[in-house]
CSV table of C-alpha atoms and ligand atoms in Angstrom, one decimal:
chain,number,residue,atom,x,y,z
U,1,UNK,CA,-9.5,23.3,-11.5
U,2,UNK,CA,-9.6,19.1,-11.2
U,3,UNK,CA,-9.6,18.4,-7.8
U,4,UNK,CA,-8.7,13.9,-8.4
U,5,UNK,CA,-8.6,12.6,-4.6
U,6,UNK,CA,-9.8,9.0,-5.7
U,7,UNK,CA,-5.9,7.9,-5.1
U,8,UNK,CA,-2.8,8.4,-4.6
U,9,UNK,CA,-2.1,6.7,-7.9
U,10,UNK,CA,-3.5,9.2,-10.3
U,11,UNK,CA,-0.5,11.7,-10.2
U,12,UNK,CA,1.6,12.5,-13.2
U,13,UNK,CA,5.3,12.4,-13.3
U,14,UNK,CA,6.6,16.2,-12.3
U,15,UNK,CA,8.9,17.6,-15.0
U,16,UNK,CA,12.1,16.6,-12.9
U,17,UNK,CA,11.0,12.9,-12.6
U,18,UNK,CA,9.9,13.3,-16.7
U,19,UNK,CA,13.9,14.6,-17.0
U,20,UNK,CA,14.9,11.6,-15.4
U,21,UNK,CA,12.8,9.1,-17.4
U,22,UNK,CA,14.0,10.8,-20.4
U,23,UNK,CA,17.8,10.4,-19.5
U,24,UNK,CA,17.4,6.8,-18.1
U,25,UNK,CA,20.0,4.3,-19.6
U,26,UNK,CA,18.1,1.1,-20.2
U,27,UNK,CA,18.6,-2.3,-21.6
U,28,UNK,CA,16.4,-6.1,-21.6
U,29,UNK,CA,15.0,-6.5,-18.0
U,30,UNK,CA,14.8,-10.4,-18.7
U,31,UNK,CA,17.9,-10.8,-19.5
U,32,UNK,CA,19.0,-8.8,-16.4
U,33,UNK,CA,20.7,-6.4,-18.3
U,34,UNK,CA,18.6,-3.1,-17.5
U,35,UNK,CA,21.3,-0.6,-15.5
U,36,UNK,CA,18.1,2.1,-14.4
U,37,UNK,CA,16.6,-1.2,-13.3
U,38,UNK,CA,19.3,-3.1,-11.5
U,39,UNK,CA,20.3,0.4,-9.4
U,40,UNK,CA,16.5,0.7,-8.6
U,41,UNK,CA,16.8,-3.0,-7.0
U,42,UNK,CA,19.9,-2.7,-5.2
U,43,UNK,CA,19.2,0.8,-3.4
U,44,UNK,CA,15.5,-0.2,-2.3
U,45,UNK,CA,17.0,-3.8,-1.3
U,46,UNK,CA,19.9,-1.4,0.8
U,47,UNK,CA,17.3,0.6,2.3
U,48,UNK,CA,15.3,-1.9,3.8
U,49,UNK,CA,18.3,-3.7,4.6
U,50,UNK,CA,17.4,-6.4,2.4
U,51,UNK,CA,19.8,-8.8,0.0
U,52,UNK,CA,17.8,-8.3,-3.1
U,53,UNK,CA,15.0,-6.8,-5.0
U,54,UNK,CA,12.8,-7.6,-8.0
U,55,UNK,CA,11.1,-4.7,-9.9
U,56,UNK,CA,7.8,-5.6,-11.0
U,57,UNK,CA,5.0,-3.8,-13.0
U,58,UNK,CA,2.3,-3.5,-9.9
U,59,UNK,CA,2.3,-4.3,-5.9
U,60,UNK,CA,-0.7,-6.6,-6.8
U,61,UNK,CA,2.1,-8.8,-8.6
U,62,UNK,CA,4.7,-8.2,-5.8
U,63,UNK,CA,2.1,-9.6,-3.2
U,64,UNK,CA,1.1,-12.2,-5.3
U,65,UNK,CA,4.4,-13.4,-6.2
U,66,UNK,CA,5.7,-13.6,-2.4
U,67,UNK,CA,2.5,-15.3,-1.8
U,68,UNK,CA,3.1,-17.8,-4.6
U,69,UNK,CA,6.9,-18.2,-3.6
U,70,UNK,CA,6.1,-18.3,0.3
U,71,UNK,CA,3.5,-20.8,0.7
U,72,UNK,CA,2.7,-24.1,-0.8
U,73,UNK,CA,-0.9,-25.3,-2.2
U,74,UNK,CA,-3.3,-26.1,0.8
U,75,UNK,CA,-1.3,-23.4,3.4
U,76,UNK,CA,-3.1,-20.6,5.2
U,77,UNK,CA,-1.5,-17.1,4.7
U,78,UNK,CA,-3.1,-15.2,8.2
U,79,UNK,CA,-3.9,-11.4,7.3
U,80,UNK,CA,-6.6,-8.6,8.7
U,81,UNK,CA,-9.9,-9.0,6.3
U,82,UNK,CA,-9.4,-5.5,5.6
U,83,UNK,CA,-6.4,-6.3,3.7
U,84,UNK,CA,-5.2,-5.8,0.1
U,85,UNK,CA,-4.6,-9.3,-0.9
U,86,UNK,CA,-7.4,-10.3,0.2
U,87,UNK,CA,-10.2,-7.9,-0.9
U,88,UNK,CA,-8.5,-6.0,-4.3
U,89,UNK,CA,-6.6,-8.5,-5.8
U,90,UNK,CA,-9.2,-10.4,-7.5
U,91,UNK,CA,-8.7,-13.9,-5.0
U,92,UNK,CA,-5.6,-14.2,-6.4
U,93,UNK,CA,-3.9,-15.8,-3.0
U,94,UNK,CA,-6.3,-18.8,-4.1
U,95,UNK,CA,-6.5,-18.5,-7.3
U,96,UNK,CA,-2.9,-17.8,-8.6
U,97,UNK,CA,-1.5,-20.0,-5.4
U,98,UNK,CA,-3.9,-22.6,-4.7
U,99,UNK,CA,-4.0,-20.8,-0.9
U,100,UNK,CA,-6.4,-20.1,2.0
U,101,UNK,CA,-7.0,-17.0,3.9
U,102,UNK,CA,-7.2,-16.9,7.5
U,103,UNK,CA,-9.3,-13.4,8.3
U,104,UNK,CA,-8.3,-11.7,11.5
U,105,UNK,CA,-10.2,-8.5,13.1
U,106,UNK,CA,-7.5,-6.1,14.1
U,107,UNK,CA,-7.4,-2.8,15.7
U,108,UNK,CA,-8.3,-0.7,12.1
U,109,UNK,CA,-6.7,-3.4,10.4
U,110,UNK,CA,-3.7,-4.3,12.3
U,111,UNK,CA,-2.9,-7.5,13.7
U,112,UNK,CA,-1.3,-8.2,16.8
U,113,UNK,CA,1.4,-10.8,17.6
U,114,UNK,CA,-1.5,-12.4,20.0
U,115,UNK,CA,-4.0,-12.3,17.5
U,116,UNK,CA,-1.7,-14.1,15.3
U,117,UNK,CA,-0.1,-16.7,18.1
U,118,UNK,CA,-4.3,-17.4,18.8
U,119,UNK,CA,-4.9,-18.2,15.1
U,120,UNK,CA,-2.4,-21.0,14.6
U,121,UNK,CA,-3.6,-24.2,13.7
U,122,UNK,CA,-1.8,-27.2,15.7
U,123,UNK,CA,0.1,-30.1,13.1
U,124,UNK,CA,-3.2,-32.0,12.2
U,125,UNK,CA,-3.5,-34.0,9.1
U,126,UNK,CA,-6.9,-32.2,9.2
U,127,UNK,CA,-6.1,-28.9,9.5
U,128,UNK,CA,-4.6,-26.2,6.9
U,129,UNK,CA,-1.4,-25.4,7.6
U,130,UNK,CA,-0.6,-21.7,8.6
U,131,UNK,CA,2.7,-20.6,6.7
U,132,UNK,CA,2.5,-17.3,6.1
U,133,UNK,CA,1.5,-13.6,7.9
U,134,UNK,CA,1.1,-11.2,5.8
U,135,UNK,CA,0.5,-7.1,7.3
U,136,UNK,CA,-0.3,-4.1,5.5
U,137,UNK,CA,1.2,-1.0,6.2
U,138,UNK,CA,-0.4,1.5,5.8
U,139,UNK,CA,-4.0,-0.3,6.1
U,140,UNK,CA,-5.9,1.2,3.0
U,141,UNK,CA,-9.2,0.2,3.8
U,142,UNK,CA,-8.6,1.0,7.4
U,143,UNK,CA,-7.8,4.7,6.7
U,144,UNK,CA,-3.7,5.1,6.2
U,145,UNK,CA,-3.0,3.7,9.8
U,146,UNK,CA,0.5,2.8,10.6
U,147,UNK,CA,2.0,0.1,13.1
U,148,UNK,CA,4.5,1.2,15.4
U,149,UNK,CA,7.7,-0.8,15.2
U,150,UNK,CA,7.0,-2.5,18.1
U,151,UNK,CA,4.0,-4.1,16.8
U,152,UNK,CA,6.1,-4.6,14.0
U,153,UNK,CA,8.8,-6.1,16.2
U,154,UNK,CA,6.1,-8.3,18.4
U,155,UNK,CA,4.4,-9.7,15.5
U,156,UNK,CA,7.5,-10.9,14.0
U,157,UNK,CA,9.1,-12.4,17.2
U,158,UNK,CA,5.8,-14.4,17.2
U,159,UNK,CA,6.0,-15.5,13.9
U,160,UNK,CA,9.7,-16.7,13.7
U,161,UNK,CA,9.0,-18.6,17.5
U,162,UNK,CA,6.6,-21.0,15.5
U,163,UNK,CA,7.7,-21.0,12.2
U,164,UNK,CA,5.8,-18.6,10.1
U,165,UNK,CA,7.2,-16.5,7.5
U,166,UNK,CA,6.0,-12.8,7.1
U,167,UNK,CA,5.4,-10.6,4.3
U,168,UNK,CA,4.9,-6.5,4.5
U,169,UNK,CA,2.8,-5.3,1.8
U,170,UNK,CA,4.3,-1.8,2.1
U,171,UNK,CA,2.6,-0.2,-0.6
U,172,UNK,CA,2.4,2.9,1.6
U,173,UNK,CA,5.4,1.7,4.1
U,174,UNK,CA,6.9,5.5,3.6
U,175,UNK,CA,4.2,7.3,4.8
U,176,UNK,CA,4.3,4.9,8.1
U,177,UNK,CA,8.0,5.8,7.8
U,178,UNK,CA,7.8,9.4,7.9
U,179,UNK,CA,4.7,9.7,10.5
U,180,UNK,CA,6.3,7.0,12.7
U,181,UNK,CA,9.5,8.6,12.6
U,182,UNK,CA,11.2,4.7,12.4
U,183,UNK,CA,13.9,3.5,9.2
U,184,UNK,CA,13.4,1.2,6.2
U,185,UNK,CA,16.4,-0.2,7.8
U,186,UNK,CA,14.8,-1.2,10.4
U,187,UNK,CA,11.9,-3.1,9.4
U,188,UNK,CA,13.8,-4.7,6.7
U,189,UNK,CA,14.8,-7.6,9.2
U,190,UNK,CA,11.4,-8.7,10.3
U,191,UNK,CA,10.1,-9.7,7.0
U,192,UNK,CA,10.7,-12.7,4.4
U,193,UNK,CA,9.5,-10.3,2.0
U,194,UNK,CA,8.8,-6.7,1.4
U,195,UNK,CA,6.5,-5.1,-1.1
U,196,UNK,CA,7.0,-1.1,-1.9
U,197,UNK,CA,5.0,0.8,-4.4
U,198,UNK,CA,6.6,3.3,-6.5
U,199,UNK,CA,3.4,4.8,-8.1
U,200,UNK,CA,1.4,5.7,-4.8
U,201,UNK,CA,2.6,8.5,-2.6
U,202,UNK,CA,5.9,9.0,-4.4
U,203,UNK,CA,4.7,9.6,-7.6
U,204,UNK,CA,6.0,7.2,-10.1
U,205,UNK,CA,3.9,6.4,-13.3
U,206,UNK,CA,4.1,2.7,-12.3
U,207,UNK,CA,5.8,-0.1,-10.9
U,208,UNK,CA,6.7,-2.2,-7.7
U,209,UNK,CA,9.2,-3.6,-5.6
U,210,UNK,CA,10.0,-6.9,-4.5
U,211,UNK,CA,12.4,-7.4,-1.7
U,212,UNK,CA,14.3,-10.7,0.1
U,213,UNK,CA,16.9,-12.4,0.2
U,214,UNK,CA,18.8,-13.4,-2.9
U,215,UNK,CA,17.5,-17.0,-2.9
U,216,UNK,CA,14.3,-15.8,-2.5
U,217,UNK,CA,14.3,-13.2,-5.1
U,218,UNK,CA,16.1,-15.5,-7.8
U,219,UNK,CA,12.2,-17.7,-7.1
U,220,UNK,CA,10.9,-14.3,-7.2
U,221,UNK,CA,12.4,-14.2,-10.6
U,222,UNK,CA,11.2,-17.3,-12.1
U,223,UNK,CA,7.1,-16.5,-10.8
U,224,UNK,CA,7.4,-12.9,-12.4
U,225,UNK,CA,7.9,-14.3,-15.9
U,226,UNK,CA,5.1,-17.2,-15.1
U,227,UNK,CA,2.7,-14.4,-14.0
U,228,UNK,CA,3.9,-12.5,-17.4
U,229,UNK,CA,5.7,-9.4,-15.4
U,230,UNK,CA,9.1,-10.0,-17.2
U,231,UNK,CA,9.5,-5.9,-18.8
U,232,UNK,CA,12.0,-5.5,-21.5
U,233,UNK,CA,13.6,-2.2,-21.3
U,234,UNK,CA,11.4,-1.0,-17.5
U,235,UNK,CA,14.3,1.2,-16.9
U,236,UNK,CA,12.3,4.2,-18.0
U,237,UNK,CA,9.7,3.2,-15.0
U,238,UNK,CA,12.6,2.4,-12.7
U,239,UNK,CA,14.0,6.0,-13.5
U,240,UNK,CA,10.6,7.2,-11.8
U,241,UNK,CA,11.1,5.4,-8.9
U,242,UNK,CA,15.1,6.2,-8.5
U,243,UNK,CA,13.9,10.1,-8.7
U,244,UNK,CA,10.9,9.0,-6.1
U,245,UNK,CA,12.9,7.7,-3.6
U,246,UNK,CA,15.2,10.9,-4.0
U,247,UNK,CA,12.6,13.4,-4.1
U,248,UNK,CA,9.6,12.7,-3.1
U,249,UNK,CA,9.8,10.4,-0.1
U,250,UNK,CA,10.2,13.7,2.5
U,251,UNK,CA,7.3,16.0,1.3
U,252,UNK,CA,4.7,13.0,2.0
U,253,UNK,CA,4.6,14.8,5.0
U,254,UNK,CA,2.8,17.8,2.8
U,255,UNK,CA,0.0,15.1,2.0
U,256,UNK,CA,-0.7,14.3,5.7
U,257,UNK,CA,-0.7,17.5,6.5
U,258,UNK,CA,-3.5,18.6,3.8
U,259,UNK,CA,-5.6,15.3,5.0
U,260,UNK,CA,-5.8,16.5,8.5
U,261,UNK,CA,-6.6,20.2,7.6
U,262,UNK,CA,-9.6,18.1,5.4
U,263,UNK,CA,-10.1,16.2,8.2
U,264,UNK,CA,-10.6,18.9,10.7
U,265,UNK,CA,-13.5,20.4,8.3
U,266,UNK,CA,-14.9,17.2,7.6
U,267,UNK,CA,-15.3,16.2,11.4
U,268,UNK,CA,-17.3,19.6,11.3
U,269,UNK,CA,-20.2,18.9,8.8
U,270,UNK,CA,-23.0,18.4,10.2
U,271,UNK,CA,-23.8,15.0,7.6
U,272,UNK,CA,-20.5,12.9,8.4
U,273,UNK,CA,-21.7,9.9,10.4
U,274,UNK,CA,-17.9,8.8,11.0
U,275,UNK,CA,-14.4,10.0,9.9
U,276,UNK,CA,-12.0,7.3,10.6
U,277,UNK,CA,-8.8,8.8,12.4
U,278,UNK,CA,-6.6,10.1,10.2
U,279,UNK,CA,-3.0,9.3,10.6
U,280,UNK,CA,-1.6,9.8,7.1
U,281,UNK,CA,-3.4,10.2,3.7
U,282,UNK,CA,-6.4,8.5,3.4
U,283,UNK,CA,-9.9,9.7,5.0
U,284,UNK,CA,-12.5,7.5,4.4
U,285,UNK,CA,-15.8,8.9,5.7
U,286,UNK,CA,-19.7,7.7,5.9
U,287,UNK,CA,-22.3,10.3,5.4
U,288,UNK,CA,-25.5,10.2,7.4
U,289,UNK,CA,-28.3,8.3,5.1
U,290,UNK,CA,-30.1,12.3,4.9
U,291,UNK,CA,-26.7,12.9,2.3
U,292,UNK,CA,-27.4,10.3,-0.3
U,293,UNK,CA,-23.9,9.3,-1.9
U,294,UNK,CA,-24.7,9.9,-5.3
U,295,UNK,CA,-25.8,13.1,-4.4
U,296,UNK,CA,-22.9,13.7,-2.5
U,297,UNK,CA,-20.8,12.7,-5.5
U,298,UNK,CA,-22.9,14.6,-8.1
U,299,UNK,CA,-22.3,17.7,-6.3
U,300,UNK,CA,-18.6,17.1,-6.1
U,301,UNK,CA,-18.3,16.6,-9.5
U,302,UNK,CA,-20.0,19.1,-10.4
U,303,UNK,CA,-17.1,21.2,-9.0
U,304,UNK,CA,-14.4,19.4,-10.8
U,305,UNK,CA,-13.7,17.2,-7.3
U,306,UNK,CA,-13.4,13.4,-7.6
U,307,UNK,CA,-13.2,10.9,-4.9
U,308,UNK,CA,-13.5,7.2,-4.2
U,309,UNK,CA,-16.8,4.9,-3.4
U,310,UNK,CA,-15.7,2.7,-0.4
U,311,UNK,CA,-19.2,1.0,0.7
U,312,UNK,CA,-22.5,2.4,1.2
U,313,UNK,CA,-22.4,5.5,2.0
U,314,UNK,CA,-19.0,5.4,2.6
U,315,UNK,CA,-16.1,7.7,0.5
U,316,UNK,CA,-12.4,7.9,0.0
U,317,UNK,CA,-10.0,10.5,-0.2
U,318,UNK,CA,-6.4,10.3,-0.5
U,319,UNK,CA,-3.9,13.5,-0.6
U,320,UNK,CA,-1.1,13.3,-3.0
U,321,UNK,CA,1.8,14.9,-5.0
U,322,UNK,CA,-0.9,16.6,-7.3
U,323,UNK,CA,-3.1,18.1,-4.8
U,324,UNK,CA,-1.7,21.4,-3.0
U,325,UNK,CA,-3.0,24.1,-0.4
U,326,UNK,CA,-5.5,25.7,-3.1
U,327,UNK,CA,-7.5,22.4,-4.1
U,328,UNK,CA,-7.6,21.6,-0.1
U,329,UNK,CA,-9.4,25.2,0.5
U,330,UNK,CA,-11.6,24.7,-2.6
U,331,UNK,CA,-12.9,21.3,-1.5
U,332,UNK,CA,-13.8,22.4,1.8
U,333,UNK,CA,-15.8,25.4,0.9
U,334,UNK,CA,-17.6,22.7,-1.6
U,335,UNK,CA,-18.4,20.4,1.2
U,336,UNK,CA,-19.3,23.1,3.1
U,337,UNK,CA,-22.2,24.1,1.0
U,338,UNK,CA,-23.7,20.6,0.8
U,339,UNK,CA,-27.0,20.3,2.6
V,401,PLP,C1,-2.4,-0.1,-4.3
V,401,PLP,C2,-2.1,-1.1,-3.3
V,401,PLP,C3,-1.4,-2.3,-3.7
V,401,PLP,C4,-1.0,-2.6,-5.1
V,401,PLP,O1,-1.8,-2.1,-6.1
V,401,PLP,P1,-1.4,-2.1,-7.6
V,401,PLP,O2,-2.4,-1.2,-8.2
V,401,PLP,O3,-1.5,-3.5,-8.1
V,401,PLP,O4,0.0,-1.5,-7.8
V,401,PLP,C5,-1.1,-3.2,-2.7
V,401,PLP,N1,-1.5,-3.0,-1.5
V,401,PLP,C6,-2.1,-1.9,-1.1
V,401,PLP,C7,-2.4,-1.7,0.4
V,401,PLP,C8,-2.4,-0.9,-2.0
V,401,PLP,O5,-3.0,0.2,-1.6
């Protein structure tokens, strides 16, 4: 038995989302003309309440882009240090945009609207201009925690008083939506721009949406092809995430429920130094220095179990569509035996 809890990215399609990919109807995405495509734009844009979407090949590129299309060279985009853009996307808000980061501290890597309100600069020639906040949810590197849509709400009343524009990196946003219990429809309105993964939690092989208004997403349109993520005939991709959004966007709830069964046994070993809280499904965990990790790790694989290196002594794992109730038993009575 392979027991992969690196990500939630390593899942393969299930047969009924392979059906799907099979029967899409496709056509050249540049030219606007994929159907699979198009429908996987307009129901994620309605969702979220939004004008428009742009499908793109990876929510690195999505961020990126509404970076690139938000800001202007020499602005500040304000985010928590834990975040995506700033730590896994290779410096691309400076490189690819020619923009600053401005690091906050947040409670495990959310922001609040006073945090934010503190960290604006005044109109100086001097000083870097702060354009854009940008808020992950779920935090990754904080451990899957969501914001409640107040925070949400705060933080975006905070922004539109002094002119800031906001982007949501939802690469998780539905697991916040089903733990949180609040709507896409909701949060649509208190972002500029909205980023949701398809291949995370629900599954798809790849690809990533873009959502805005239509003036935005017709710039949108022009930095995908500069970045070189204008896809030909996507549809087959787009068919994944149609049948994602359809299927798989209620059993995330079977993930988080498997992380906190792992997370109950975990908080029991008698080597964990710290398991961050688990709210949805990530656990990342630091082992006491008497654990070495590559021991650790060794002893995992050795039992067909992978996971993710997140610092030290530090590991990640992350429940998904291809783990179920047997892999979660098997795991613990691995971790169990370590000593
Ligand atoms: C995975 C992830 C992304 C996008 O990653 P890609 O691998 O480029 O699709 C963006 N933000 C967060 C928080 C993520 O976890």
């Amino acid at each position: 038995m392979k027991i992969d809890l690196r990500s939630d990215t390593v899942t393969r399609p299930t047969p009924g989302m392979l059906d799907a990919i099979c029967k899409a109807e496709v056509g050249d995405d540049v030219f606007g003309e994929d159907p699979t495509i198009n429908a996987l734009e307009e129901r994620a844009a309605k969702m979220f309440g939004k004008e428009a979407g742009l499908f793109c090949p990876s929510g690195t590129m999505t961020n990126q882009i509404a970076i690139n299309v938000l800001t202007k060279p020499g602005d500040e985009v304000v985010c928590d240090y834990t975040s995506h853009i700033y730590q896994y996307e290779g410096g691309g808000i400076a490189r690819n945009s020619g923009v600053q980061a401005k690091l906050l501290t947040g409670d495990r890597g959310r922001i609040s609207a006073t945090q934010v309100e503190e960290s604006i600069n005044q109109i100086f020639d001097w000083l870097t201009r702060t354009k854009l906040v940008s808020i992950e949810n779920t935090v990754n590197k904080a451990g899957g925690s969501f914001y409640t849509l107040q925070q949400m709400k705060d933080l975006s009343e905070v922004c539109h008083r002094n002119g800031l524009l906001m982007h949501l990196d939802g690469a998780r946003i539905f697991n916040a939506v089903i733990e949180a219990g609040y709507t896409p429809a909701q949060i649509g309105p208190l972002f500029n721009s909205i980023s949701v993964c398809m291949s995370k939690g629900l599954g798809a092989p790849a690809g990533s949406l873009l959502l805005g208004t239509k003036d935005f997403i017709r710039e949108a349109r022009r930095a995908r092809k500069v970045f070189g993520g204008g896809m030909r005939q996507a549809g087959y991709f787009a068919a994944a995430g149609l049948y994602a959004l359809d299927n798989h966007i209620d059993r995330l709830k079977e993930d988080h429920r498997r992380a906190k069964v792992l997370a109950e046994a975990i908080n029991k070993l008698p080597y964990i130094k710290e398991l961050l809280p688990v709210e949805t499904n990530i656990l990342i965990f630091t082992l006491h220095d008497a654990i070495p990790l590559d021991y650790f790790m060794e002893i995992l694989n050795d039992n067909g179990i992978q996971c993710a290196i997140f610092g030290k002594q530090t590991v990640r794992f992350v429940t998904h569509l291809d783990i179920d109730d047997n892999m979660i038993d098997k795991t613990i009575s691995v971790l169990k035996k370590i000593n």
